[in-house]
XYZ file of C-alpha atoms in Angstrom:
332
model
C -38.231 36.293 4.558
C -37.855 33.319 2.193
C -37.508 35.678 -0.787
C -34.794 37.659 0.964
C -32.933 34.464 1.773
C -33.297 33.284 -1.793
C -31.704 36.505 -3.059
C -28.685 36.223 -0.766
C -25.483 35.005 -2.489
C -24.521 31.395 -1.923
C -21.815 30.979 0.689
C -19.337 28.084 0.602
C -19.658 25.828 3.649
C -17.055 26.485 6.303
C -14.864 23.713 7.635
C -16.587 22.307 10.692
C -14.652 22.173 13.965
C -14.149 18.773 15.556
C -15.192 18.096 19.127
C -12.523 17.704 21.774
C -12.816 13.923 21.994
C -9.885 11.863 20.645
C -9.587 10.950 16.990
C -9.059 7.270 16.267
C -7.165 5.937 13.234
C -7.942 2.242 12.706
C -4.989 0.525 11.016
C -5.565 -2.863 9.322
C -1.976 -3.977 10.044
C -0.032 -4.926 13.136
C 2.121 -2.509 15.087
C 5.648 -1.801 13.895
C 5.133 -2.092 10.142
C 5.707 0.786 7.751
C 1.977 1.575 7.451
C 1.621 1.638 11.222
C 4.690 3.842 11.713
C 3.577 6.211 8.940
C 0.188 6.536 10.632
C 1.818 7.324 13.968
C 4.075 10.006 12.480
C 1.087 11.762 10.900
C -1.073 11.204 14.000
C 1.490 12.908 16.221
C 1.456 16.012 14.028
C -2.344 15.957 13.816
C -2.538 15.836 17.592
C -0.296 18.890 17.843
C -2.361 20.810 15.291
C -5.734 19.930 16.797
C -4.724 20.092 20.437
C -6.397 16.741 21.096
C -5.388 13.102 21.225
C -5.100 11.057 18.012
C -5.021 7.338 18.808
C -3.780 4.525 16.570
C -5.805 1.325 16.904
C -4.297 -1.735 15.215
C -6.838 -4.284 13.955
C -4.971 -6.704 11.678
C -7.055 -9.337 9.903
C -7.327 -11.065 6.552
C -7.746 -8.389 3.914
C -8.067 -5.689 6.573
C -11.781 -6.467 6.732
C -12.175 -6.070 10.498
C -10.586 -2.607 10.518
C -12.588 -1.366 7.532
C -15.855 -2.748 8.915
C -15.173 -1.074 12.274
C -14.861 2.319 10.606
C -17.803 1.852 8.234
C -20.052 1.088 11.224
C -18.701 3.916 13.391
C -20.405 7.252 14.006
C -19.931 9.500 10.935
C -18.587 12.404 12.956
C -15.012 12.504 11.670
C -13.511 10.979 14.807
C -12.923 7.471 13.437
C -10.723 7.090 10.365
C -9.548 4.098 8.337
C -6.049 3.636 6.947
C -6.835 2.917 3.313
C -4.190 1.399 1.028
C -3.668 -0.434 -2.209
C -4.115 -3.541 -0.065
C -7.741 -2.456 0.262
C -8.012 -2.639 -3.534
C -6.699 -6.195 -3.382
C -9.328 -7.109 -0.778
C -12.164 -6.056 -3.074
C -10.980 -8.604 -5.658
C -9.912 -11.330 -3.248
C -13.144 -11.861 -1.299
C -16.416 -12.708 -3.001
C -18.473 -11.135 -0.210
C -17.578 -8.265 2.088
C -19.683 -6.765 4.897
C -19.280 -3.356 3.238
C -18.773 -1.694 -0.140
C -15.311 -0.146 -0.019
C -16.091 2.513 -2.621
C -19.622 3.370 -1.495
C -19.217 3.134 2.283
C -15.979 5.077 2.732
C -15.035 8.634 1.749
C -11.302 9.090 1.145
C -9.748 12.182 2.726
C -6.125 12.332 1.584
C -3.141 10.174 0.784
C -0.325 10.136 3.323
C 2.596 8.670 1.432
C 3.931 6.376 -1.256
C 6.237 3.402 -0.743
C 8.544 2.160 -3.470
C 8.513 -1.533 -4.327
C 11.631 -3.117 -5.752
C 13.369 -6.326 -6.757
C 16.165 -7.105 -4.342
C 18.804 -9.802 -4.020
C 21.509 -10.704 -1.551
C 24.449 -8.303 -1.585
C 26.802 -11.186 -2.458
C 24.535 -12.765 -5.082
C 25.524 -13.434 -8.654
C 22.826 -11.161 -10.086
C 24.018 -7.634 -10.765
C 20.994 -6.437 -12.749
C 17.356 -7.249 -13.374
C 18.278 -8.312 -16.900
C 20.498 -11.034 -15.460
C 17.620 -12.293 -13.295
C 15.266 -12.493 -16.273
C 17.910 -14.153 -18.456
C 18.581 -16.776 -15.792
C 14.868 -17.488 -15.319
C 14.360 -17.948 -19.047
C 17.386 -20.244 -19.318
C 16.294 -22.265 -16.262
C 12.457 -22.460 -16.294
C 10.932 -23.052 -12.870
C 14.236 -22.782 -10.989
C 14.204 -19.113 -9.961
C 12.753 -18.609 -6.472
C 11.143 -15.224 -5.750
C 10.417 -14.335 -2.142
C 7.481 -12.191 -0.985
C 5.374 -11.758 2.132
C 1.924 -13.231 2.766
C -0.096 -14.729 -0.054
C -2.449 -12.046 -1.375
C -0.300 -9.156 -0.155
C 0.743 -6.288 -2.401
C 4.240 -7.743 -2.547
C 2.941 -11.174 -3.535
C 0.777 -9.769 -6.299
C 3.623 -7.518 -7.449
C 5.781 -10.651 -7.723
C 3.081 -12.265 -9.861
C 2.990 -9.133 -12.001
C 6.791 -9.276 -12.376
C 6.595 -12.885 -13.585
C 3.879 -12.018 -16.073
C 5.559 -8.863 -17.378
C 8.949 -10.582 -17.705
C 7.439 -13.697 -19.286
C 9.257 -16.065 -16.939
C 8.429 -19.337 -15.202
C 9.472 -18.940 -11.560
C 8.380 -20.060 -8.112
C 7.013 -17.505 -5.635
C 7.840 -18.379 -2.039
C 5.682 -16.551 0.561
C 6.947 -15.701 4.059
C 5.223 -14.320 7.149
C 7.069 -11.014 7.084
C 9.896 -8.961 5.657
C 12.518 -10.135 8.208
C 11.896 -13.741 7.152
C 12.233 -12.763 3.485
C 15.588 -11.073 4.119
C 16.845 -14.021 6.175
C 15.971 -16.413 3.346
C 17.535 -14.084 0.800
C 20.808 -13.778 2.688
C 20.807 -17.531 3.344
C 20.476 -18.169 -0.419
C 17.193 -20.022 0.088
C 15.625 -17.684 -2.460
C 17.241 -15.889 -5.377
C 15.438 -12.541 -5.369
C 12.546 -10.909 -3.551
C 9.863 -8.374 -4.408
C 9.466 -6.101 -1.405
C 8.482 -2.664 -0.183
C 11.734 -0.785 0.292
C 10.800 1.208 3.395
C 11.809 -1.452 5.956
C 14.979 -2.290 3.988
C 16.573 1.161 3.820
C 19.374 0.390 6.254
C 20.211 -2.940 4.605
C 20.245 -1.375 1.152
C 22.570 1.377 2.360
C 24.881 -1.126 4.054
C 24.801 -3.293 0.880
C 23.595 -6.293 2.851
C 20.996 -6.543 0.097
C 21.222 -5.178 -3.426
C 18.372 -3.281 -5.051
C 18.234 -4.267 -8.732
C 15.285 -2.110 -9.839
C 12.297 -0.194 -8.548
C 8.820 -0.932 -9.845
C 7.597 2.659 -10.024
C 6.699 4.518 -13.177
C 9.641 6.835 -12.411
C 12.862 6.364 -10.507
C 12.640 6.679 -6.763
C 13.272 10.202 -5.527
C 15.116 8.598 -2.625
C 17.261 6.281 -4.784
C 17.625 8.110 -8.108
C 20.580 6.009 -9.290
C 18.537 2.789 -9.340
C 16.736 2.098 -12.649
C 13.057 1.338 -12.952
C 12.026 -2.144 -14.031
C 10.835 -0.665 -17.315
C 14.240 0.900 -17.906
C 15.749 -2.494 -17.142
C 13.683 -4.065 -19.918
C 10.656 -5.435 -18.051
C 7.887 -3.381 -19.629
C 4.594 -3.465 -17.761
C 6.062 -4.146 -14.322
C 4.772 -1.042 -12.558
C 3.667 -1.332 -8.938
C 3.778 0.917 -5.906
C 2.310 0.900 -2.447
C 0.496 3.827 -0.855
C -1.803 4.655 2.007
C -4.490 7.208 2.776
C -7.104 8.086 5.361
C -10.860 7.671 4.904
C -14.041 8.124 6.950
C -17.559 6.673 6.739
C -19.346 7.990 3.637
C -22.136 9.447 5.807
C -19.700 11.973 7.285
C -20.880 15.571 6.633
C -18.965 17.378 3.835
C -17.916 20.165 6.212
C -16.256 17.617 8.499
C -14.549 15.972 5.517
C -13.278 19.403 4.480
C -11.877 20.117 7.938
C -10.178 16.743 8.148
C -8.644 17.228 4.721
C -7.238 20.616 5.698
C -5.658 19.227 8.837
C -4.337 16.001 7.304
C -2.869 17.788 4.271
C -1.158 20.287 6.566
C 0.238 17.457 8.693
C 1.566 15.523 5.684
C 3.269 18.668 4.339
C 4.842 19.598 7.679
C 8.668 19.565 7.355
C 9.094 17.321 10.404
C 6.673 14.757 8.972
C 8.304 14.878 5.535
C 11.728 14.320 7.109
C 10.585 11.480 9.381
C 8.813 9.697 6.545
C 11.773 10.167 4.226
C 13.937 8.419 6.835
C 11.488 5.497 6.522
C 11.832 5.580 2.727
C 8.310 6.936 2.406
C 7.518 9.844 0.105
C 5.015 12.090 1.908
C 2.236 13.242 -0.409
C -1.248 14.559 0.293
C -4.183 14.710 -2.116
C -7.739 15.995 -2.275
C -10.642 13.649 -1.477
C -11.500 13.478 -5.187
C -7.913 12.686 -6.170
C -7.688 10.005 -3.499
C -10.896 8.371 -4.711
C -9.586 8.488 -8.268
C -6.439 6.730 -7.080
C -8.384 3.853 -5.541
C -10.642 2.850 -8.436
C -7.883 2.128 -10.998
C -6.048 0.130 -8.329
C -9.118 -2.065 -7.835
C -9.358 -2.669 -11.574
C -5.625 -3.248 -12.110
C -5.135 -5.753 -9.293
C -8.344 -7.471 -10.353
C -6.759 -8.171 -13.734
C -3.579 -9.500 -12.108
C -5.543 -11.757 -9.764
C -7.719 -13.212 -12.499
C -4.841 -14.004 -14.842
C -3.456 -17.551 -14.790
C -0.352 -18.025 -12.661
C 2.089 -20.830 -12.102
C 1.759 -23.468 -9.373
C 2.465 -22.147 -5.900
C 5.239 -23.270 -3.604
C 2.628 -25.089 -1.509
C 1.745 -27.362 -4.375
C -1.667 -25.888 -5.145
C -2.101 -25.454 -8.868
C -3.296 -22.027 -9.886
C -2.581 -22.352 -13.585
C -6.118 -23.180 -14.668
C -8.330 -21.331 -12.223
C -6.519 -18.023 -11.812
C -5.034 -16.481 -8.721
C -8.296 -15.750 -6.865
C -9.075 -19.432 -6.357
C -5.440 -20.114 -5.548
C -5.297 -17.373 -2.943
C -8.595 -18.478 -1.408
C -7.272 -22.007 -1.030
C -4.038 -20.822 0.599
C -5.439 -18.273 3.061
């Protein structure tokens, strides 16, 4: 019998069906944000495809640690997923000790979408281009105020990257959320802001705020008339936000395969693409290998940004000698 089995041709493993119990997507952000809404759009389509409930569970915490740890410690049966993002790559560099190894303990399934990051200013502001912002900052060292959300966030680190790439001395002013950034921008309390564009679509369209440049490697497919920062003369300022789904690394390959099939189909569904586009999110799936390959360079790149010297923060804590990691640790 063993010889007969040995002579049989190898058969590729079939995608394993999931049980009828609900799927749970653990999101490391609060409800209402672009990552949360993106997750819910995809979850709704997944639920329709699978014929079973897909529940979003919000577990916001510093660095998304609580959400990630919840998934890592869950049963590896494909029913508990983690919303992975470039913020997860920041967490790896920000905290000296984590209760898990992000790369070893999680298996990425697929990306969901990409979010453009841009430099914005008030619609009535004097700056009409990114070049004008850089020229002003160089002529007035330390006087340009750049708004961002939460110290250690993707936006905050992108603002640090902008300063470094542009070679300017400017103050970064952190706020608790995007609405506070926009309020400060329109009240002329800050000069420009580095923000994810998804929650600002309506204000950009109404010209309440002006988008000076996007930080992507290419122009935004949703705003093709707006130049990239590199086209505007700030070479090296390339940053984008993205998210993906992952499961515990102990999850059987057949279950990973099934999840990938379903998630990729959901992300490509015309209704999902349209809904995400309305949120200024570019829907895009990927294979597990491609998703893993996306994460590792992000960890390395943001690690470099965080270890580079930066200017003193708006809270008066000097980061110029010790690098951004110590600064961020002291502020959070």
